[in-house]
mmCIF file of C-alpha atoms in Angstrom:
data_model
loop_
_atom_site.group_PDB
_atom_site.id
_atom_site.type_symbol
_atom_site.label_atom_id
_atom_site.label_comp_id
_atom_site.label_asym_id
_atom_site.label_seq_id
_atom_site.Cartn_x
_atom_site.Cartn_y
_atom_site.Cartn_z
ATOM 1 C CA MET A 1 0.000 0.000 0.000
ATOM 2 C CA VAL A 2 1.255 3.478 -0.830
ATOM 3 C CA SER A 3 2.486 5.490 2.143
ATOM 4 C CA ASN A 4 2.732 9.281 1.993
ATOM 5 C CA GLY A 5 5.424 11.876 1.428
ATOM 6 C CA ILE A 6 6.294 12.371 5.091
ATOM 7 C CA SER A 7 6.703 8.677 5.900
ATOM 8 C CA SER A 8 8.486 7.985 2.624
ATOM 9 C CA SER A 9 10.919 10.841 3.258
ATOM 10 C CA VAL A 10 11.816 9.482 6.710
ATOM 11 C CA GLY A 11 12.320 5.976 5.294
ATOM 12 C CA ALA A 12 14.507 7.257 2.468
ATOM 13 C CA PHE A 13 16.615 9.396 4.812
ATOM 14 C CA VAL A 14 17.248 6.573 7.283
ATOM 15 C CA GLY A 15 17.845 4.142 4.422
ATOM 16 C CA THR A 16 20.394 6.440 2.794
ATOM 17 C CA LEU A 17 22.429 6.775 5.990
ATOM 18 C CA VAL A 18 22.249 3.089 6.922
ATOM 19 C CA GLY A 19 23.018 2.108 3.326
ATOM 20 C CA ALA A 20 26.090 4.359 3.232
ATOM 21 C CA HIS A 21 27.345 2.803 6.477
ATOM 22 C CA VAL A 22 26.741 -0.741 5.213
ATOM 23 C CA LEU A 23 28.510 0.020 1.924
ATOM 24 C CA ALA A 24 31.466 1.821 3.523
ATOM 25 C CA ASN A 25 32.025 -1.012 5.973
ATOM 26 C CA ARG A 26 31.251 -3.852 3.532
ATOM 27 C CA LEU A 27 28.703 -5.288 5.975
ATOM 28 C CA GLY A 28 26.219 -6.790 3.527
ATOM 29 C CA PHE A 29 23.392 -5.375 1.431
ATOM 30 C CA VAL A 30 20.292 -3.243 1.828
ATOM 31 C CA THR A 31 16.862 -3.196 0.230
ATOM 32 C CA GLY A 32 14.314 -0.420 -0.133
ATOM 33 C CA ALA A 33 10.544 -0.375 -0.072
ATOM 34 C CA ASP A 34 10.378 -2.860 -2.964
ATOM 35 C CA GLY A 35 12.378 -5.572 -1.181
ATOM 36 C CA GLY A 36 10.192 -8.335 0.244
ATOM 37 C CA TYR A 37 10.970 -10.893 2.955
ATOM 38 C CA MET A 38 9.325 -14.079 4.154
ATOM 39 C CA ILE A 39 8.905 -13.709 7.894
ATOM 40 C CA GLY A 40 7.480 -16.993 9.087
ATOM 41 C CA GLU A 41 4.468 -17.532 6.851
ATOM 42 C CA GLU A 42 3.981 -13.813 6.245
ATOM 43 C CA ARG A 43 5.219 -11.659 3.380
ATOM 44 C CA TYR A 44 6.562 -8.311 4.541
ATOM 45 C CA ILE A 45 7.970 -5.379 2.652
ATOM 46 C CA PRO A 46 9.746 -3.102 5.139
ATOM 47 C CA ASP A 47 10.454 0.501 4.214
ATOM 48 C CA PHE A 48 14.129 -0.394 4.380
ATOM 49 C CA ALA A 49 16.100 -3.482 5.413
ATOM 50 C CA TYR A 50 19.657 -4.657 5.900
ATOM 51 C CA VAL A 51 21.016 -8.206 5.606
ATOM 52 C CA SER A 52 24.521 -8.942 6.835
ATOM 53 C CA ARG A 53 27.087 -10.596 4.602
ATOM 54 C CA MET A 54 27.447 -13.276 7.305
ATOM 55 C CA ARG A 55 23.814 -14.338 6.822
ATOM 56 C CA GLN A 56 23.511 -13.899 3.052
ATOM 57 C CA ALA A 57 26.326 -13.054 0.650
ATOM 58 C CA LYS A 58 24.192 -11.227 -1.925
ATOM 59 C CA PRO A 59 20.572 -10.377 -2.657
ATOM 60 C CA THR A 60 18.324 -13.137 -3.917
ATOM 61 C CA SER A 61 16.386 -13.103 -7.167
ATOM 62 C CA ASP A 62 13.286 -14.343 -5.300
ATOM 63 C CA ALA A 63 10.445 -11.849 -4.993
ATOM 64 C CA TYR A 64 10.467 -12.488 -1.235
ATOM 65 C CA ASN A 65 13.819 -13.227 0.336
ATOM 66 C CA PRO A 66 13.579 -16.415 2.427
ATOM 67 C CA ILE A 67 16.241 -14.995 4.806
ATOM 68 C CA ALA A 68 14.846 -12.535 7.354
ATOM 69 C CA PRO A 69 16.743 -9.234 7.471
ATOM 70 C CA ASP A 70 19.064 -8.372 10.341
ATOM 71 C CA LEU A 71 17.364 -4.968 10.513
ATOM 72 C CA ALA A 72 13.918 -3.902 9.321
ATOM 73 C CA VAL A 73 13.049 -0.215 9.284
ATOM 74 C CA GLU A 74 9.342 0.575 9.402
ATOM 75 C CA VAL A 75 7.899 4.083 9.208
ATOM 76 C CA LEU A 76 4.349 4.642 10.378
ATOM 77 C CA SER A 77 1.871 6.152 7.974
ATOM 78 C CA PRO A 78 -1.869 6.786 8.336
ATOM 79 C CA SER A 79 -2.644 3.394 6.762
ATOM 80 C CA ASN A 80 -0.841 1.441 9.540
ATOM 81 C CA SER A 81 -3.068 0.032 12.251
ATOM 82 C CA PRO A 82 -1.469 -0.330 15.703
ATOM 83 C CA GLN A 83 -2.619 -3.966 15.914
ATOM 84 C CA ASP A 84 -1.107 -4.918 12.544
ATOM 85 C CA MET A 85 2.170 -3.202 13.451
ATOM 86 C CA ARG A 86 2.375 -5.056 16.797
ATOM 87 C CA ILE A 87 1.872 -8.390 15.031
ATOM 88 C CA LYS A 88 4.518 -7.484 12.461
ATOM 89 C CA ILE A 89 7.038 -6.537 15.163
ATOM 90 C CA VAL A 90 6.470 -9.796 17.056
ATOM 91 C CA ASN A 91 6.939 -11.785 13.840
ATOM 92 C CA TYR A 92 10.146 -9.918 13.011
ATOM 93 C CA LEU A 93 11.499 -10.527 16.527
ATOM 94 C CA ASN A 94 10.643 -14.234 16.314
ATOM 95 C CA ALA A 95 12.662 -14.353 13.067
ATOM 96 C CA GLY A 96 15.680 -12.741 14.800
ATOM 97 C CA THR A 97 15.215 -9.329 13.169
ATOM 98 C CA THR A 98 15.855 -6.026 14.929
ATOM 99 C CA VAL A 99 13.156 -3.452 14.149
ATOM 100 C CA TRP A 100 13.449 0.310 14.094
ATOM 101 C CA LEU A 101 9.956 1.809 14.041
ATOM 102 C CA PHE A 102 9.767 5.519 13.263
ATOM 103 C CA ASP A 103 6.725 7.673 13.961
ATOM 104 C CA PRO A 104 7.130 10.923 12.035
ATOM 105 C CA TYR A 105 3.978 12.370 13.605
ATOM 106 C CA SER A 106 5.169 12.108 17.229
ATOM 107 C CA GLN A 107 8.840 12.362 16.173
ATOM 108 C CA ARG A 108 9.747 9.227 18.084
ATOM 109 C CA ALA A 109 11.357 5.912 17.344
ATOM 110 C CA GLU A 110 10.894 2.525 18.942
ATOM 111 C CA ILE A 111 13.740 0.020 18.877
ATOM 112 C CA TYR A 112 12.948 -3.680 19.162
ATOM 113 C CA ALA A 113 15.725 -6.255 19.362
ATOM 114 C CA PRO A 114 15.368 -9.990 19.999
ATOM 115 C CA GLY A 115 15.730 -10.795 23.684
ATOM 116 C CA GLN A 116 15.786 -7.142 24.776
ATOM 117 C CA LYS A 117 13.255 -4.719 26.206
ATOM 118 C CA PRO A 118 11.807 -2.224 23.700
ATOM 119 C CA LEU A 119 13.446 1.179 23.715
ATOM 120 C CA LEU A 120 11.409 4.358 23.153
ATOM 121 C CA LEU A 121 13.441 7.287 21.848
ATOM 122 C CA GLY A 122 12.521 10.951 21.451
ATOM 123 C CA ILE A 123 13.763 13.772 19.256
ATOM 124 C CA LYS A 124 16.809 14.420 21.500
ATOM 125 C CA ASP A 125 17.963 10.782 21.472
ATOM 126 C CA THR A 126 20.361 8.866 19.239
ATOM 127 C CA ILE A 127 19.947 5.392 17.790
ATOM 128 C CA GLU A 128 23.040 3.221 18.073
ATOM 129 C CA GLY A 129 23.597 0.346 15.659
ATOM 130 C CA GLY A 130 24.839 -2.000 18.377
ATOM 131 C CA THR A 131 25.762 -5.493 17.251
ATOM 132 C CA VAL A 132 23.531 -5.231 14.154
ATOM 133 C CA LEU A 133 25.298 -2.166 12.717
ATOM 134 C CA PRO A 134 28.577 -1.694 14.623
ATOM 135 C CA GLY A 135 29.752 1.920 14.718
ATOM 136 C CA PHE A 136 26.505 3.368 13.360
ATOM 137 C CA THR A 137 24.726 6.228 15.127
ATOM 138 C CA LEU A 138 21.731 8.285 14.068
ATOM 139 C CA ALA A 139 20.407 11.368 15.858
ATOM 140 C CA LEU A 140 16.614 11.478 15.733
ATOM 141 C CA SER A 141 16.792 15.261 15.473
ATOM 142 C CA ALA A 142 18.403 14.782 12.047
ATOM 143 C CA VAL A 143 15.751 12.260 10.976
ATOM 144 C CA PHE A 144 12.853 14.544 11.829
ATOM 145 C CA GLU A 145 14.515 17.901 11.091
ATOM 146 C CA SER A 146 13.288 18.174 7.504
ATOM 147 C CA GLU A 147 9.772 17.169 8.521
ATOM 148 C CA SER A 148 9.665 19.916 11.178
ATOM 149 C CA GLU A 149 10.803 22.505 8.645
ATOM 150 C CA GLN A 150 7.999 21.548 6.243
ATOM 151 C CA SER A 151 5.251 21.695 8.871
#
């Protein structure tokens, strides 16, 4: 389903920065909003995803990658229901995927990692890549800066 300009802009911004880090550090590969993944029995298309070279050497030609991503980035849009998003997050976690969920309307992010408590971050906080993206940091103020300027 089509998102909107605000959500798409946040997804593209985060994807650009994560993608540059992955490329510079030869960590694996990334996919955009057209890259699908089989998560259990479900077919998901995250706004952005990263798969480490350790788990999969190169992208697959399958429409839906059978390997779950190491990181899935989801950006809320008006078409997302809270219940559907909760189910999606649980399925990602069960597949071993870390999820970064961005809410451009409240300018917050939620970080979900397998075996860890969820982390709620605000505009003054910074996301750290941890073991999924070593050395990566992302200030939420930078993510939501362009959205604030347009409002």
